[in-house]
């Protein structure tokens, strides 16, 4: 089994998809998607484009849909939800489909949606992702970090490293080795690391202190966000 890590969607190869591709956007999209599915959302459907989101969600029964959009860390006007995982309570999301667009995370998911297996990983569902990979042993796995508007992000790489550290697999590229080293260096201080990161700093300015603590916590939920059709993630079997 071989593990590759890519720091941004832009750095991810556009051809030759792996057996399994995993999107990571710790702050906060993949943490929020995991939270929503663990809280009983029917599915999360991701979009990079807000007009497309509006058109597709309009075809879904109104009582069973929620529209969620974040840009620059804040909720987009006119949407039901932003990107804080604390908004995705069972009372709010149970049985609903969430039509979601975020600055970077949903772009990472869209960039890998042609892979045969697509997962979303976060620290809060780390063991679920590891259990799936250990059980199914996909020969080639890519972890695609969302980064921030095309540049590297510390927190996504740390999560990629946590996955690498939990598997005894061959490394496919240097990024995978460095991600594992980063995680091992900070594994007992992940919340501190996330607060140092540029996106952590941005979220702190927006009042996201509790979000960072939650996003840094390991195994809060037992859920595996898995793509069931292009861009649609539901809770998969672990
Ligand atoms: O970039 C993203 O997709 C978001 O997760 C960013 S934020 O944490 O909601 O600001």
CSV table of N, CA and C in Angstrom, one decimal, residues 31-141:
chain,number,residue,atom,x,y,z
A,31,UNK,N,-13.9,18.7,9.0
A,31,UNK,CA,-14.4,18.6,10.4
A,31,UNK,C,-15.9,18.8,10.5
A,32,UNK,N,-16.4,19.8,9.8
A,32,UNK,CA,-17.8,20.1,9.8
A,32,UNK,C,-18.6,19.0,9.1
A,33,UNK,N,-18.1,18.6,8.0
A,33,UNK,CA,-18.8,17.5,7.2
A,33,UNK,C,-19.0,16.2,8.1
A,34,UNK,N,-17.9,15.9,8.8
A,34,UNK,CA,-17.9,14.7,9.7
A,34,UNK,C,-18.9,14.9,10.8
A,35,UNK,N,-18.9,16.2,11.4
A,35,UNK,CA,-19.9,16.5,12.5
A,35,UNK,C,-21.3,16.4,12.0
A,36,UNK,N,-21.6,16.9,10.8
A,36,UNK,CA,-22.9,16.9,10.2
A,36,UNK,C,-23.4,15.5,10.0
A,37,UNK,N,-22.6,14.6,9.4
A,37,UNK,CA,-23.0,13.3,9.2
A,37,UNK,C,-23.2,12.5,10.5
A,38,UNK,N,-22.3,12.8,11.4
A,38,UNK,CA,-22.4,12.1,12.7
A,38,UNK,C,-23.7,12.5,13.4
A,39,UNK,N,-24.2,13.7,13.1
A,39,UNK,CA,-25.4,14.3,13.8
A,39,UNK,C,-26.6,13.8,13.0
A,40,UNK,N,-26.5,13.0,12.0
A,40,UNK,CA,-27.6,12.5,11.3
A,40,UNK,C,-28.0,13.1,10.0
A,41,UNK,N,-27.2,14.0,9.5
A,41,UNK,CA,-27.6,14.6,8.1
A,41,UNK,C,-27.6,13.4,7.1
A,42,UNK,N,-28.6,13.6,6.2
A,42,UNK,CA,-28.7,12.5,5.2
A,42,UNK,C,-27.5,12.4,4.3
A,43,UNK,N,-27.0,13.6,3.9
A,43,UNK,CA,-25.8,13.7,3.1
A,43,UNK,C,-25.3,15.1,3.0
A,44,UNK,N,-24.0,15.3,2.6
A,44,UNK,CA,-23.5,16.6,2.3
A,44,UNK,C,-23.1,16.7,0.9
A,45,UNK,N,-23.7,17.6,0.1
A,45,UNK,CA,-23.3,17.7,-1.3
A,45,UNK,C,-22.5,19.0,-1.5
A,46,UNK,N,-21.3,18.8,-2.1
A,46,UNK,CA,-20.4,20.0,-2.1
A,46,UNK,C,-20.3,20.7,-3.5
A,47,UNK,N,-20.1,22.0,-3.4
A,47,UNK,CA,-20.0,22.8,-4.6
A,47,UNK,C,-18.9,23.8,-4.4
A,48,UNK,N,-18.2,24.1,-5.5
A,48,UNK,CA,-17.3,25.3,-5.4
A,48,UNK,C,-18.0,26.6,-5.8
A,49,UNK,N,-19.1,26.4,-6.6
A,49,UNK,CA,-19.8,27.6,-7.2
A,49,UNK,C,-21.2,27.8,-6.5
A,50,UNK,N,-21.4,29.0,-6.0
A,50,UNK,CA,-22.6,29.3,-5.2
A,50,UNK,C,-23.8,29.2,-6.1
A,51,UNK,N,-23.7,29.7,-7.4
A,51,UNK,CA,-24.9,29.6,-8.3
A,51,UNK,C,-25.3,28.2,-8.5
A,52,UNK,N,-24.3,27.4,-8.7
A,52,UNK,CA,-24.6,25.9,-9.0
A,52,UNK,C,-25.3,25.3,-7.7
A,53,UNK,N,-24.8,25.7,-6.6
A,53,UNK,CA,-25.4,25.2,-5.3
A,53,UNK,C,-26.9,25.6,-5.2
A,54,UNK,N,-27.1,26.9,-5.6
A,54,UNK,CA,-28.5,27.4,-5.5
A,54,UNK,C,-29.4,26.7,-6.4
A,55,UNK,N,-28.9,26.4,-7.7
A,55,UNK,CA,-29.8,25.7,-8.7
A,55,UNK,C,-30.0,24.3,-8.2
A,56,UNK,N,-29.0,23.6,-7.8
A,56,UNK,CA,-29.2,22.2,-7.4
A,56,UNK,C,-30.1,22.0,-6.2
A,57,UNK,N,-29.8,22.9,-5.2
A,57,UNK,CA,-30.6,22.7,-3.9
A,57,UNK,C,-32.1,23.0,-4.2
A,58,UNK,N,-32.4,23.9,-5.1
A,58,UNK,CA,-33.8,24.3,-5.4
A,58,UNK,C,-34.6,23.1,-5.9
A,59,UNK,N,-33.9,22.0,-6.4
A,59,UNK,CA,-34.6,20.8,-6.9
A,59,UNK,C,-34.9,19.9,-5.8
A,60,UNK,N,-34.4,20.1,-4.6
A,60,UNK,CA,-34.5,19.2,-3.4
A,60,UNK,C,-35.7,19.7,-2.6
A,61,UNK,N,-36.5,18.8,-2.0
A,61,UNK,CA,-37.6,19.2,-1.1
A,61,UNK,C,-37.2,20.2,-0.1
A,62,UNK,N,-37.9,21.3,0.1
A,62,UNK,CA,-37.5,22.4,0.9
A,62,UNK,C,-37.3,21.9,2.4
A,63,UNK,N,-38.2,21.1,2.9
A,63,UNK,CA,-38.1,20.6,4.3
A,63,UNK,C,-36.9,19.8,4.5
A,64,UNK,N,-36.3,19.3,3.5
A,64,UNK,CA,-35.2,18.3,3.7
A,64,UNK,C,-33.9,18.9,3.2
A,65,UNK,N,-33.8,20.2,3.1
A,65,UNK,CA,-32.5,20.8,2.6
A,65,UNK,C,-32.1,21.9,3.5
A,66,UNK,N,-30.7,22.1,3.6
A,66,UNK,CA,-30.1,23.2,4.2
A,66,UNK,C,-29.0,23.7,3.3
A,67,UNK,N,-28.9,25.0,3.2
A,67,UNK,CA,-27.8,25.6,2.4
A,67,UNK,C,-26.8,26.2,3.3
A,68,UNK,N,-25.5,25.8,3.0
A,68,UNK,CA,-24.4,26.2,3.8
A,68,UNK,C,-23.3,26.8,3.0
A,69,UNK,N,-22.9,28.0,3.4
A,69,UNK,CA,-21.8,28.6,2.6
A,69,UNK,C,-20.9,29.5,3.4
A,70,UNK,N,-19.6,29.4,3.2
A,70,UNK,CA,-18.6,30.2,3.9
A,70,UNK,C,-17.7,30.7,2.9
A,71,UNK,N,-17.3,32.0,3.1
A,71,UNK,CA,-16.2,32.6,2.3
A,71,UNK,C,-15.4,33.5,3.3
A,72,UNK,N,-14.1,33.2,3.3
A,72,UNK,CA,-13.2,34.0,4.1
A,72,UNK,C,-13.5,33.8,5.6
A,73,UNK,N,-14.1,32.6,5.9
A,73,UNK,CA,-14.3,32.3,7.4
A,73,UNK,C,-15.7,32.7,7.9
A,74,UNK,N,-16.4,33.5,7.1
A,74,UNK,CA,-17.8,33.9,7.6
A,74,UNK,C,-18.9,33.4,6.7
A,75,UNK,N,-20.1,33.3,7.3
A,75,UNK,CA,-21.3,32.8,6.6
A,75,UNK,C,-21.7,33.7,5.5
A,76,UNK,N,-22.0,33.2,4.4
A,76,UNK,CA,-22.4,34.0,3.2
A,76,UNK,C,-23.9,34.4,3.5
A,77,UNK,N,-24.2,35.7,3.2
A,77,UNK,CA,-25.6,36.2,3.5
A,77,UNK,C,-26.6,35.3,2.7
A,78,UNK,N,-27.7,35.1,3.4
A,78,UNK,CA,-28.8,34.4,2.7
A,78,UNK,C,-28.7,32.8,2.8
A,79,UNK,N,-27.7,32.3,3.5
A,79,UNK,CA,-27.5,30.9,3.6
A,79,UNK,C,-28.0,30.5,5.0
A,80,UNK,N,-28.4,29.2,5.2
A,80,UNK,CA,-28.9,28.7,6.5
A,80,UNK,C,-27.8,28.6,7.5
A,81,UNK,N,-26.6,28.2,7.0
A,81,UNK,CA,-25.5,27.8,7.9
A,81,UNK,C,-24.2,28.3,7.4
A,82,UNK,N,-23.3,28.5,8.3
A,82,UNK,CA,-21.9,28.8,8.0
A,82,UNK,C,-21.1,27.5,8.1
A,83,UNK,N,-19.8,27.7,8.5
A,83,UNK,CA,-18.9,26.5,8.5
A,83,UNK,C,-18.4,26.1,9.9
A,84,UNK,N,-19.1,26.6,11.0
A,84,UNK,CA,-18.7,26.2,12.3
A,84,UNK,C,-19.3,24.9,12.6
A,85,UNK,N,-18.5,23.9,13.0
A,85,UNK,CA,-19.1,22.6,13.3
A,85,UNK,C,-20.2,22.6,14.4
A,86,UNK,N,-20.2,23.6,15.2
A,86,UNK,CA,-21.2,23.7,16.3
A,86,UNK,C,-22.6,24.1,15.8
A,87,UNK,N,-22.7,24.6,14.6
A,87,UNK,CA,-24.0,24.8,14.0
A,87,UNK,C,-24.7,23.6,13.6
A,88,UNK,N,-23.9,22.5,13.4
A,88,UNK,CA,-24.5,21.2,12.8
A,88,UNK,C,-24.9,20.3,13.9
A,89,UNK,N,-26.0,20.7,14.6
A,89,UNK,CA,-26.5,19.9,15.7
A,89,UNK,C,-27.5,18.9,15.1
A,90,UNK,N,-27.8,17.8,15.9
A,90,UNK,CA,-28.8,16.9,15.4
A,90,UNK,C,-30.2,17.6,15.2
A,91,UNK,N,-30.5,18.5,16.1
A,91,UNK,CA,-31.8,19.2,15.9
A,91,UNK,C,-31.8,20.0,14.5
A,92,UNK,N,-30.7,20.5,14.1
A,92,UNK,CA,-30.6,21.3,12.9
A,92,UNK,C,-30.6,20.4,11.7
A,93,UNK,N,-29.8,19.3,11.7
A,93,UNK,CA,-29.4,18.6,10.4
A,93,UNK,C,-30.0,17.3,10.2
A,94,UNK,N,-30.6,16.7,11.3
A,94,UNK,CA,-31.0,15.3,11.2
A,94,UNK,C,-32.0,15.1,9.9
A,95,UNK,N,-31.6,14.1,9.1
A,95,UNK,CA,-32.4,13.8,8.0
A,95,UNK,C,-32.3,14.7,6.8
A,96,UNK,N,-31.5,15.8,6.9
A,96,UNK,CA,-31.5,16.8,5.9
A,96,UNK,C,-30.3,16.6,5.0
A,97,UNK,N,-30.4,17.1,3.7
A,97,UNK,CA,-29.2,17.1,2.9
A,97,UNK,C,-28.7,18.5,3.0
A,98,UNK,N,-27.3,18.6,3.2
A,98,UNK,CA,-26.7,19.9,3.3
A,98,UNK,C,-26.0,20.2,2.0
A,99,UNK,N,-26.4,21.3,1.4
A,99,UNK,CA,-25.7,21.8,0.1
A,99,UNK,C,-24.7,22.8,0.6
A,100,UNK,N,-23.4,22.4,0.4
A,100,UNK,CA,-22.3,23.2,1.1
A,100,UNK,C,-21.3,23.7,0.1
A,101,UNK,N,-20.9,24.9,0.4
A,101,UNK,CA,-19.7,25.5,-0.4
A,101,UNK,C,-18.8,26.2,0.6
A,102,UNK,N,-17.5,25.9,0.6
A,102,UNK,CA,-16.6,26.6,1.5
A,102,UNK,C,-15.4,27.1,0.6
A,103,UNK,N,-14.6,27.9,1.2
A,103,UNK,CA,-13.5,28.6,0.4
A,103,UNK,C,-12.6,27.5,-0.3
A,104,UNK,N,-12.1,26.6,0.5
A,104,UNK,CA,-11.1,25.6,0.0
A,104,UNK,C,-11.5,24.2,0.1
A,105,UNK,N,-12.2,23.8,1.2
A,105,UNK,CA,-12.4,22.4,1.5
A,105,UNK,C,-13.3,21.7,0.4
A,106,UNK,N,-14.3,22.4,0.0
A,106,UNK,CA,-15.2,21.8,-1.0
A,106,UNK,C,-14.5,21.7,-2.4
A,107,UNK,N,-13.5,22.6,-2.6
A,107,UNK,CA,-12.7,22.5,-3.9
A,107,UNK,C,-11.8,21.3,-3.9
A,108,UNK,N,-11.3,21.0,-2.7
A,108,UNK,CA,-10.4,19.8,-2.6
A,108,UNK,C,-11.3,18.5,-2.9
A,109,UNK,N,-12.5,18.5,-2.3
A,109,UNK,CA,-13.3,17.3,-2.6
A,109,UNK,C,-13.7,17.3,-4.1
A,110,UNK,N,-14.0,18.4,-4.7
A,110,UNK,CA,-14.3,18.4,-6.1
A,110,UNK,C,-13.1,17.9,-7.0
A,111,UNK,N,-11.9,18.2,-6.6
A,111,UNK,CA,-10.8,17.9,-7.4
A,111,UNK,C,-10.5,16.4,-7.4
A,112,UNK,N,-11.0,15.7,-6.4
A,112,UNK,CA,-10.8,14.2,-6.4
A,112,UNK,C,-12.0,13.4,-6.6
A,113,UNK,N,-13.1,14.1,-7.1
A,113,UNK,CA,-14.4,13.3,-7.1
A,113,UNK,C,-14.5,12.2,-8.2
A,114,UNK,N,-13.5,12.2,-9.1
A,114,UNK,CA,-13.5,11.1,-10.1
A,114,UNK,C,-12.8,9.8,-9.6
A,115,UNK,N,-12.2,9.9,-8.4
A,115,UNK,CA,-11.5,8.7,-7.8
A,115,UNK,C,-12.6,7.7,-7.5
A,116,UNK,N,-12.3,6.3,-7.6
A,116,UNK,CA,-13.3,5.4,-7.3
A,116,UNK,C,-13.8,5.4,-5.8
A,117,UNK,N,-12.9,5.7,-4.9
A,117,UNK,CA,-13.4,5.9,-3.5
A,117,UNK,C,-12.9,7.3,-3.0
A,118,UNK,N,-13.8,8.0,-2.5
A,118,UNK,CA,-13.5,9.4,-2.0
A,118,UNK,C,-14.0,9.5,-0.5
A,119,UNK,N,-13.0,9.9,0.3
A,119,UNK,CA,-13.4,10.0,1.7
A,119,UNK,C,-13.0,11.4,2.2
A,120,UNK,N,-13.6,11.8,3.3
A,120,UNK,CA,-13.2,13.1,4.0
A,120,UNK,C,-12.7,12.8,5.4
A,121,UNK,N,-11.5,13.3,5.7
A,121,UNK,CA,-10.9,13.0,7.0
A,121,UNK,C,-10.7,14.3,7.8
A,122,UNK,N,-10.7,14.1,9.1
A,122,UNK,CA,-10.4,15.1,10.0
A,122,UNK,C,-9.8,14.5,11.3
A,123,UNK,N,-9.3,15.3,12.2
A,123,UNK,CA,-8.9,14.7,13.4
A,123,UNK,C,-10.0,14.1,14.2
A,124,UNK,N,-11.2,14.7,14.1
A,124,UNK,CA,-12.3,14.2,14.9
A,124,UNK,C,-12.8,12.8,14.4
A,125,UNK,N,-12.5,12.4,13.2
A,125,UNK,CA,-12.9,11.0,12.8
A,125,UNK,C,-11.7,10.2,12.3
A,126,UNK,N,-10.5,10.5,12.9
A,126,UNK,CA,-9.3,9.8,12.5
A,126,UNK,C,-9.4,8.3,12.6
A,127,UNK,N,-9.8,7.8,13.7
A,127,UNK,CA,-9.9,6.3,13.8
A,127,UNK,C,-10.8,5.6,12.8
A,128,UNK,N,-11.9,6.3,12.5
A,128,UNK,CA,-12.8,5.8,11.5
A,128,UNK,C,-12.1,5.7,10.1
A,129,UNK,N,-11.4,6.7,9.7
A,129,UNK,CA,-10.7,6.7,8.5
A,129,UNK,C,-9.6,5.6,8.5
A,130,UNK,N,-8.8,5.5,9.6
A,130,UNK,CA,-7.8,4.5,9.7
A,130,UNK,C,-8.4,3.1,9.6
A,131,UNK,N,-9.5,2.9,10.3
A,131,UNK,CA,-10.1,1.6,10.3
A,131,UNK,C,-10.5,1.2,8.9
A,132,UNK,N,-11.1,2.1,8.2
A,132,UNK,CA,-11.5,1.8,6.8
A,132,UNK,C,-10.3,1.4,5.9
A,133,UNK,N,-9.2,2.2,6.0
A,133,UNK,CA,-8.0,2.0,5.2
A,133,UNK,C,-7.4,0.6,5.6
A,134,UNK,N,-7.3,0.4,6.9
A,134,UNK,CA,-6.7,-0.9,7.3
A,134,UNK,C,-7.5,-2.1,6.9
A,135,UNK,N,-8.8,-2.0,6.9
A,135,UNK,CA,-9.7,-3.1,6.5
A,135,UNK,C,-9.7,-3.3,5.0
A,136,UNK,N,-9.7,-2.2,4.2
A,136,UNK,CA,-9.9,-2.3,2.8
A,136,UNK,C,-8.6,-2.3,2.0
A,137,UNK,N,-7.5,-1.8,2.6
A,137,UNK,CA,-6.2,-1.8,2.0
A,137,UNK,C,-6.2,-1.3,0.5
A,138,UNK,N,-6.7,-0.2,0.2
A,138,UNK,CA,-6.6,0.3,-1.2
A,138,UNK,C,-5.1,0.4,-1.6
A,139,UNK,N,-4.7,-0.1,-2.7
A,139,UNK,CA,-3.2,-0.1,-3.0
A,139,UNK,C,-2.6,1.3,-3.1
A,140,UNK,N,-3.3,2.2,-3.7
A,140,UNK,CA,-2.7,3.6,-3.8
A,140,UNK,C,-3.7,4.6,-3.2
A,141,UNK,N,-3.2,5.4,-2.2
A,141,UNK,CA,-4.1,6.4,-1.6
A,141,UNK,C,-3.5,7.7,-1.7
